[in-house]
Short mmCIF file of C-alpha atoms in Angstrom, two decimals:
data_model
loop_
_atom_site.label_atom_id
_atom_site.label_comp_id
_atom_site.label_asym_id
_atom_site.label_seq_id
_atom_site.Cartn_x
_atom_site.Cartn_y
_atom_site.Cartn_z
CA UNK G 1197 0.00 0.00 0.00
CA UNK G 1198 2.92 2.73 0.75
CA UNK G 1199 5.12 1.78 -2.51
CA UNK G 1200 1.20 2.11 -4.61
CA UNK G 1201 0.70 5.44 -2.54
CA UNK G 1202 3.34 7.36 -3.38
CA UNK G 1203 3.54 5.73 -6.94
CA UNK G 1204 0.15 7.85 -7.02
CA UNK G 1205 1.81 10.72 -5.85
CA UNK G 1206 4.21 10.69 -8.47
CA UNK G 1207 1.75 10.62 -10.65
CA UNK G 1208 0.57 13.81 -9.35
CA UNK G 1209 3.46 15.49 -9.26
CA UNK G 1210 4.66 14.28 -12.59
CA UNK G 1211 1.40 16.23 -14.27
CA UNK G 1212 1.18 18.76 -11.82
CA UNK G 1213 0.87 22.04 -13.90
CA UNK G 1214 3.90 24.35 -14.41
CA UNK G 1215 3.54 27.75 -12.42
CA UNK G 1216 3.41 31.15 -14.60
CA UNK G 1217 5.16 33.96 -13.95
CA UNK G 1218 5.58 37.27 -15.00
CA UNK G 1219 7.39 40.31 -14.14
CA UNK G 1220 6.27 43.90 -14.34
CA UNK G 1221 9.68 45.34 -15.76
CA UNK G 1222 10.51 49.09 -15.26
CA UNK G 1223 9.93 52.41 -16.96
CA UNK G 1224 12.83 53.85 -17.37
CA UNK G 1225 15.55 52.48 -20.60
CA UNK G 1226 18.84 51.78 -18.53
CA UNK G 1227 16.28 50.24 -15.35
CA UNK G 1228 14.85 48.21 -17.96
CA UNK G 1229 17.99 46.98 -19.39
CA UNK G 1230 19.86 45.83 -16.68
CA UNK G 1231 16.55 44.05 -14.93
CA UNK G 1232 16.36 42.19 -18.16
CA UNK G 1233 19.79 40.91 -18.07
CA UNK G 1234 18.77 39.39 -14.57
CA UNK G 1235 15.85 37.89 -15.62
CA UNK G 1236 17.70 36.20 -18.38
CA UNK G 1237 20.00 34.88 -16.76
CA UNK G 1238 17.60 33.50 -14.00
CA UNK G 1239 15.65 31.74 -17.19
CA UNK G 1240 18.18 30.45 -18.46
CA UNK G 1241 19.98 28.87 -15.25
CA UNK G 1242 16.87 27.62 -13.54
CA UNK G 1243 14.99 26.61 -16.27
CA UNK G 1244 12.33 29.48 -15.82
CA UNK G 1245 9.63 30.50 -17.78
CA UNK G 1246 8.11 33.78 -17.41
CA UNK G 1247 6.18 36.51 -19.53
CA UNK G 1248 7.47 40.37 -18.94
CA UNK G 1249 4.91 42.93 -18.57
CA UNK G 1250 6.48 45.58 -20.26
CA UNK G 1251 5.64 49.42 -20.93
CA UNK G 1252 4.36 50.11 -24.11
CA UNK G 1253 7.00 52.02 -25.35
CA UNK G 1254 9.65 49.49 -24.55
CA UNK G 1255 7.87 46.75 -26.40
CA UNK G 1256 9.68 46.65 -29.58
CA UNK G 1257 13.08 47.27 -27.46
CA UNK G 1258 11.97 44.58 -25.31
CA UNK G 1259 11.12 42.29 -28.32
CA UNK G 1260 14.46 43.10 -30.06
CA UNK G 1261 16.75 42.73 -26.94
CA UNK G 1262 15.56 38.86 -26.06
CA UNK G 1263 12.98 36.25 -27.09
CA UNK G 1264 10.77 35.99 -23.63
CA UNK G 1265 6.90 36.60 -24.18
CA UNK G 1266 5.72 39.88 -23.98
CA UNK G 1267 2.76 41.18 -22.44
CA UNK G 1268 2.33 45.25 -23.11
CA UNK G 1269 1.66 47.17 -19.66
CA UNK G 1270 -0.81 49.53 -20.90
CA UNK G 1271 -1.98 52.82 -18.02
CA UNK G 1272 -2.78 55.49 -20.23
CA UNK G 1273 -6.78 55.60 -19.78
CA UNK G 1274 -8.45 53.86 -17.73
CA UNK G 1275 -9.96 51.97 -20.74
CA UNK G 1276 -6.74 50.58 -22.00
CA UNK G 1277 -5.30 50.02 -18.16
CA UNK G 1278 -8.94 47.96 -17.77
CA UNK G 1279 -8.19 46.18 -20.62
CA UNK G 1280 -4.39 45.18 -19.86
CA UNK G 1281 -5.37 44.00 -16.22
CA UNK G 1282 -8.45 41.72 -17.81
CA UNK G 1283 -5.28 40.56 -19.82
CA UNK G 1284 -3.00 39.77 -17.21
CA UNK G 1285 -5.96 37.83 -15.14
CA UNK G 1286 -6.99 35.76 -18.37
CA UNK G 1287 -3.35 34.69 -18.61
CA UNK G 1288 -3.62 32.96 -15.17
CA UNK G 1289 -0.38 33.70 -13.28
CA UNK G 1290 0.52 31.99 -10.19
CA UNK G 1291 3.63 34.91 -9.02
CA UNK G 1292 4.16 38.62 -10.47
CA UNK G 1293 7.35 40.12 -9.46
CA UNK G 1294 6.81 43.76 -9.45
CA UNK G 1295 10.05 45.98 -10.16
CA UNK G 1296 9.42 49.30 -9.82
CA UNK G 1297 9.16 51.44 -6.76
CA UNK G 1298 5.89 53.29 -7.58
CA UNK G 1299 2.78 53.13 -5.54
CA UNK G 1300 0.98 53.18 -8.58
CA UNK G 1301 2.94 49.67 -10.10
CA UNK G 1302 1.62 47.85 -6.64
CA UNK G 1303 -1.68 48.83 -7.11
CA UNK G 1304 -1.75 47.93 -10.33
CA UNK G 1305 -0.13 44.57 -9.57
CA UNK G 1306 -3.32 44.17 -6.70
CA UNK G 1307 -5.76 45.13 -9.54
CA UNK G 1308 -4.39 42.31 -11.84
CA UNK G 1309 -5.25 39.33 -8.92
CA UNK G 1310 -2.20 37.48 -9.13
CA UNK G 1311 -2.41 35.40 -6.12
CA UNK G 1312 1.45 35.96 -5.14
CA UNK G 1313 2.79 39.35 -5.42
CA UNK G 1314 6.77 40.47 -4.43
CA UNK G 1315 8.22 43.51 -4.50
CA UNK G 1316 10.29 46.08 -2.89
CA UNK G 1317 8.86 47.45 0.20
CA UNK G 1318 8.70 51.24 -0.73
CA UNK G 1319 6.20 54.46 -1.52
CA UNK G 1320 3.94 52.72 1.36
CA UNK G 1321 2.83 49.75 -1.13
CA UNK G 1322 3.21 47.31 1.48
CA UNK G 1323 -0.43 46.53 1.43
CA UNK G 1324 -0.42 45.38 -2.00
CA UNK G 1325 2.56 42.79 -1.91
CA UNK G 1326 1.52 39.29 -0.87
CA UNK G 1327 5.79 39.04 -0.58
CA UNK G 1328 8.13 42.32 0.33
CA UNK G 1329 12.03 42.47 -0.05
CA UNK G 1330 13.22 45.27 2.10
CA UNK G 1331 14.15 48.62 0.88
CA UNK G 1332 17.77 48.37 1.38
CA UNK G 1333 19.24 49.47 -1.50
CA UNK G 1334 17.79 53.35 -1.29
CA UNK G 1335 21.16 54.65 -0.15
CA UNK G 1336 22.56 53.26 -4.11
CA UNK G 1337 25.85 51.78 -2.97
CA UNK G 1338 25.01 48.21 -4.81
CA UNK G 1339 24.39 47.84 -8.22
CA UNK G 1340 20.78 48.21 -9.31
CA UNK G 1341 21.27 44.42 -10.49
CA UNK G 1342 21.85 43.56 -6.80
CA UNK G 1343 17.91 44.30 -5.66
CA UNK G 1344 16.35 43.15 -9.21
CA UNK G 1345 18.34 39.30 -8.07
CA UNK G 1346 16.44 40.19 -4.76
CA UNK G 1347 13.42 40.81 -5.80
CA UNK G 1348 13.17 37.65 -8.61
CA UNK G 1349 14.47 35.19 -6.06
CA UNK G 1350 17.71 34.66 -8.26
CA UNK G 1351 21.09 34.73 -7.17
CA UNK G 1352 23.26 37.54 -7.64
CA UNK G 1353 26.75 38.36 -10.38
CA UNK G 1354 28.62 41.51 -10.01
CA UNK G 1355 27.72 43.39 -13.64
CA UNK G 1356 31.55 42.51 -14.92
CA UNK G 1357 29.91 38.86 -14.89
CA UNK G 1358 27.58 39.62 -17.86
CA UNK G 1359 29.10 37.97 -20.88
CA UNK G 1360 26.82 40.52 -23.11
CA UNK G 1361 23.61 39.29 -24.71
CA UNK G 1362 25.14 39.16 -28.83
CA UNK G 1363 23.14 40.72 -31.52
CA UNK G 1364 25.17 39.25 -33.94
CA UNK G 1365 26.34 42.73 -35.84
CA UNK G 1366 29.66 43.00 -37.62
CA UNK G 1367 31.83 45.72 -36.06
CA UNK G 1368 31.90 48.44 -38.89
CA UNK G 1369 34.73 49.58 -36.03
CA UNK G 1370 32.71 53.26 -35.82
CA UNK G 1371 33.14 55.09 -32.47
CA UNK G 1372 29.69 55.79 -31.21
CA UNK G 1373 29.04 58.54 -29.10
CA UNK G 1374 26.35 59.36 -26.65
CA UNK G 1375 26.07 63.03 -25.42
CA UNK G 1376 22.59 62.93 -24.00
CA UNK G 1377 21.13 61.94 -20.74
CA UNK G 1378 17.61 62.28 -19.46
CA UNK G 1379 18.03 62.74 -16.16
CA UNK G 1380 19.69 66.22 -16.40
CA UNK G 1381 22.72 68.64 -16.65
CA UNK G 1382 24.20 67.16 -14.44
CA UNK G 1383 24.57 64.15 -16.22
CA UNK G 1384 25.45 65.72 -19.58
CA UNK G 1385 29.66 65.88 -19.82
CA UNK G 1386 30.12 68.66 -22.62
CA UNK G 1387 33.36 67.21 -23.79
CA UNK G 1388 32.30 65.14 -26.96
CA UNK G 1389 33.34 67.80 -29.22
CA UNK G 1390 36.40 68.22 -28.66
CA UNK G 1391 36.72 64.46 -27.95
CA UNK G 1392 35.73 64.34 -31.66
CA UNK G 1393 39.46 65.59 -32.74
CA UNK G 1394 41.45 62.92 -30.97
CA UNK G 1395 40.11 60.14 -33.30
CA UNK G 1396 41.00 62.05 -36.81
CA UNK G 1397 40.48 58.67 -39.01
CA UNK G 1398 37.58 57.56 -37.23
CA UNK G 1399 33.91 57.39 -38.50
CA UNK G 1400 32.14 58.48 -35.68
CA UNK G 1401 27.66 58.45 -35.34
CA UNK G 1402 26.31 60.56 -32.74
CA UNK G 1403 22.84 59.27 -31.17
CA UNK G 1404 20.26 60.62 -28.91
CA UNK G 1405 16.66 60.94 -28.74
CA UNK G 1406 14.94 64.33 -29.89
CA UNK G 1407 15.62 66.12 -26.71
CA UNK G 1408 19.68 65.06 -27.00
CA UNK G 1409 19.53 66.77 -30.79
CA UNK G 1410 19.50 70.19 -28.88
CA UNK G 1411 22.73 69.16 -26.90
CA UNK G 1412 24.98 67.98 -30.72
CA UNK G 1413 23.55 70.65 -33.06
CA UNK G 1414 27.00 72.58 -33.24
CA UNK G 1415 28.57 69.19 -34.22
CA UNK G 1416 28.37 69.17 -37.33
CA UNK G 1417 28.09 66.18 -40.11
CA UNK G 1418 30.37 65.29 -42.29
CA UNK G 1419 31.47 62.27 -44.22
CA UNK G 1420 32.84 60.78 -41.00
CA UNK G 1421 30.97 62.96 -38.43
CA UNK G 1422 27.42 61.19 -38.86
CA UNK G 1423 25.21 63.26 -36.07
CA UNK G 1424 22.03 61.33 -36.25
CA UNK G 1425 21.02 62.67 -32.54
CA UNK G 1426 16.89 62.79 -32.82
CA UNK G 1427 16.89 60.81 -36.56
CA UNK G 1428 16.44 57.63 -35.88
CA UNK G 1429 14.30 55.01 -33.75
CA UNK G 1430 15.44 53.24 -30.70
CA UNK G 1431 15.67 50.18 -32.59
CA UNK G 1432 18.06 51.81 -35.18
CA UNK G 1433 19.87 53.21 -32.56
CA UNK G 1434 20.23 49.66 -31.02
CA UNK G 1435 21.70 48.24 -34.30
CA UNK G 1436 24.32 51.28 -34.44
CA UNK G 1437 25.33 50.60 -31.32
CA UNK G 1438 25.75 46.65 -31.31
CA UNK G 1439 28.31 47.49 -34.11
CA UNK G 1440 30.50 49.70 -32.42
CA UNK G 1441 34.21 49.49 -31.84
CA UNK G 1442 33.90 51.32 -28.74
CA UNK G 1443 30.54 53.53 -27.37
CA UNK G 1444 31.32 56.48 -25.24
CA UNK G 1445 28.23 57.73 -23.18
CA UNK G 1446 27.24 59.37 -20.52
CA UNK G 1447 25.40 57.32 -17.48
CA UNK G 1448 22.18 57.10 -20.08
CA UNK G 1449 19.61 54.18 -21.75
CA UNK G 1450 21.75 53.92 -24.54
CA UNK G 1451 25.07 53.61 -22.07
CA UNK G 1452 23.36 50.61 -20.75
CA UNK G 1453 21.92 49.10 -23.97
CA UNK G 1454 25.68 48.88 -25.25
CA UNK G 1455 26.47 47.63 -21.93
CA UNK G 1456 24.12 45.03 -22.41
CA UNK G 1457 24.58 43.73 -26.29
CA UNK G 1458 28.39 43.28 -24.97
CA UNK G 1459 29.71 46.14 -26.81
CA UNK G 1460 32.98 47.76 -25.05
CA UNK G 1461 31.72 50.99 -23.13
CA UNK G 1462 33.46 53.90 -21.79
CA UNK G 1463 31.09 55.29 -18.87
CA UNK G 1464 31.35 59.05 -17.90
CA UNK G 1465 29.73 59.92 -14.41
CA UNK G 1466 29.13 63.35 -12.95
CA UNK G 1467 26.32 63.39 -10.50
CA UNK G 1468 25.71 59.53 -9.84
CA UNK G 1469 27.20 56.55 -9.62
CA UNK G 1470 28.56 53.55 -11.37
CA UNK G 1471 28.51 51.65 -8.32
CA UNK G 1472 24.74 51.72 -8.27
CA UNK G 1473 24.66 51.94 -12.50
CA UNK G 1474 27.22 50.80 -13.76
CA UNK G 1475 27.14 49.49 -17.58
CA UNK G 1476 26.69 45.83 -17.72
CA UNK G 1477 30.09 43.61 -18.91
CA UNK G 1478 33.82 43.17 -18.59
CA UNK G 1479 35.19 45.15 -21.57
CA UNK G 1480 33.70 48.67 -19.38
CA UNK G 1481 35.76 51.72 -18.22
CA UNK G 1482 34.52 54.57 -15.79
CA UNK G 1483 35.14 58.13 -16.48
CA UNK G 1484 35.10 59.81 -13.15
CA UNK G 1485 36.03 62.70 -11.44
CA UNK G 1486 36.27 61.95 -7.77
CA UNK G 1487 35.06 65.64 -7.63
CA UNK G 1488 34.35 66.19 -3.56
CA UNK G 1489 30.23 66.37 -3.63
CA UNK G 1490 29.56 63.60 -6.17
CA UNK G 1491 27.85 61.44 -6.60
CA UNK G 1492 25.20 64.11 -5.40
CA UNK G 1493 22.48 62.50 -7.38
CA UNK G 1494 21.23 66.06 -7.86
CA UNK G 1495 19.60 67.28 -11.61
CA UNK G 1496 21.46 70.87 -11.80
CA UNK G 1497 24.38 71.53 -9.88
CA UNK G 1498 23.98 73.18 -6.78
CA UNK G 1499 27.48 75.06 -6.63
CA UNK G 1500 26.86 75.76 -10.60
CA UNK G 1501 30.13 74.63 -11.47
CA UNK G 1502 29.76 71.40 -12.38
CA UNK G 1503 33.32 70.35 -11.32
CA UNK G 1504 32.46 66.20 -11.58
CA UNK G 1505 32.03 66.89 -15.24
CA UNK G 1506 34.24 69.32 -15.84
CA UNK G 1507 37.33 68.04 -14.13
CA UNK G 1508 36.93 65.19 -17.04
CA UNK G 1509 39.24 65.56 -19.61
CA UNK G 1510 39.06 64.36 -23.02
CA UNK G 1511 42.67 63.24 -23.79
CA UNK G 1512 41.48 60.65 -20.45
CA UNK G 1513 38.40 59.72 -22.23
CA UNK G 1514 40.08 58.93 -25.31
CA UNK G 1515 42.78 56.88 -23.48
CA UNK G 1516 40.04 54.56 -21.83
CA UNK G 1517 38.44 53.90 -25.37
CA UNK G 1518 41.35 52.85 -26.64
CA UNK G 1519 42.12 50.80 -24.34
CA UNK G 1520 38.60 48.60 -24.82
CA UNK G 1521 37.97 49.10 -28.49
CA UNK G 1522 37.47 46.15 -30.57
#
């Protein structure tokens, strides 16, 4: 009777039904990259299946970055957020892991009824998680990577670790340069012009979004000066940079996308931090400062000088790109 019991109960557990996941990925480009490269990895080491829930204007990014299902997280109107939670409940998941801080991404997460809800215990969402990591990461000394392994239950690799997720582009051995930077002034080193002149036989592309184009108007095109800062779509932008020889950015989206598509990446940092953002990969150097208030995490500079940026030279940023270009 025992050895026919638990032959039963193999049975069971044999054609017991696989769990569904999904995670609620974040907003922001660079967030979103380097949670992705974590819940790659955890796929692909524990055998993991999962669907992202993924802003709808990071879809196509999301969709050319990696091959996990997609579900778009749709909140503008309440029609179309109505509509995206009705999705999300049809789809039957057993666990959402929620990554973003907001109040507003728990609630939503609630709304959806996934049974098992974990997240980072912030903004007063507490309510709303079923499962709560701590919020010990506020003071941004780890890498961002470090609470994303937290939060999906996965273990954790320092962001040298990444071995770059290959988009299988020839190196047309460009130098790719990334001026822009959402977050601010602050962020923004002003050195890319003159940084220009130290690679004389160089092609060179400039990207950016339509807000960067202000920022690389007096850099003008040329035959090897392409300035394409506000002309093209993030996808294009993602091909030009999975080509590069070397990118050189400031702490931005498209830092990190390089980052992540294993391209070599030369980081500048002003006003944050590459130990809390640092671009994924081994082939990475830091431009830094060590300027006396920084990282200050501030938008503007509050002594107007802007020393951490400032006190970067070019002839050092050159040095670290050549030192990584491929």
């Amino acid at each position: 009777m025992l050895v026919r019991g638990s032959q039963i109960l193999k049975k069971r557990c044999i054609f017991s039904p696989m769990k569904k996941f999904a995670v609620l990925m974040p907003n922001w480009i660079g967030d979103f990259v380097m949670a992705l490269s974590v819940v790659i990895r955890k796929a692909s080491e524990e055998n993991w299946a999962c669907t992202l829930l993924v802003p709808e204007h990071l879809v196509s990014l999301s969709q050319q970055l990696c091959s996990l299902p997609v579900i778009a997280y749709r909140r503008k109107g309440k029609k179309a957020s109505l509509e995206c939670i009705k999705g999300i409940r049809d789809a039957g998941f057993d666990k959402l892991y929620i990554l973003p801080h907001s109040f507003s991404s728990a609630l939503f997460g609630f709304r959806t009824g996934v049974p098992v809800r974990r997240g980072v215990n912030a903004e007063f969402r507490r309510v709303f998680l079923t499962s709560a990591v701590a919020d010990m990461y506020a003071c941004r000394a780890e890498h961002l990577t470090k609470e994303y392994s937290d939060v999906l239950e996965t273990r954790f690799l320092s962001p040298e670790q990444w071995c770059g997720n290959k988009m299988h582009y020839p190196c047309n051995g460009a130098i790719v340069l990334c001026p822009g930077a959402a977050y601010g002034p602050a962020k923004r080193w002003g050195g890319f012009e003159e940084l220009i002149r130290f690679f004389p036989e160089r092609d060179i592309f400039i990207l950016g979004d339509k807000r960067d184009a202000e920022y690389t108007e007096h850099i003008h095109s040329d035959q090897r000066i392409h300035n394409l800062a506000g002309k093209t779509t993030l996808q294009e932008a993602v091909s030009i940079l999975a080509s590069a020889a070397v990118v050189i950015s400031n702490d931005s989206g498209l830092m990190h996308i390089a980052g992540f598509s294993g391209v070599p990446v030369v980081g500048i940092y002003g006003s944050t931090t590459p130990n809390w953002t640092r671009p994924l990969g081994s082939s990475v150097r830091i431009a830094s400062s060590g300027y006396g208030c920084s990282p200050c995490f501030e938008r503007t500079c509050r002594k107007k000088d802007y020393g951490c940026l400032t006190d970067i030279t070019p002839a050092t940023v050159c040095k670290l790109a050549l030192e990584i270009a491929r």
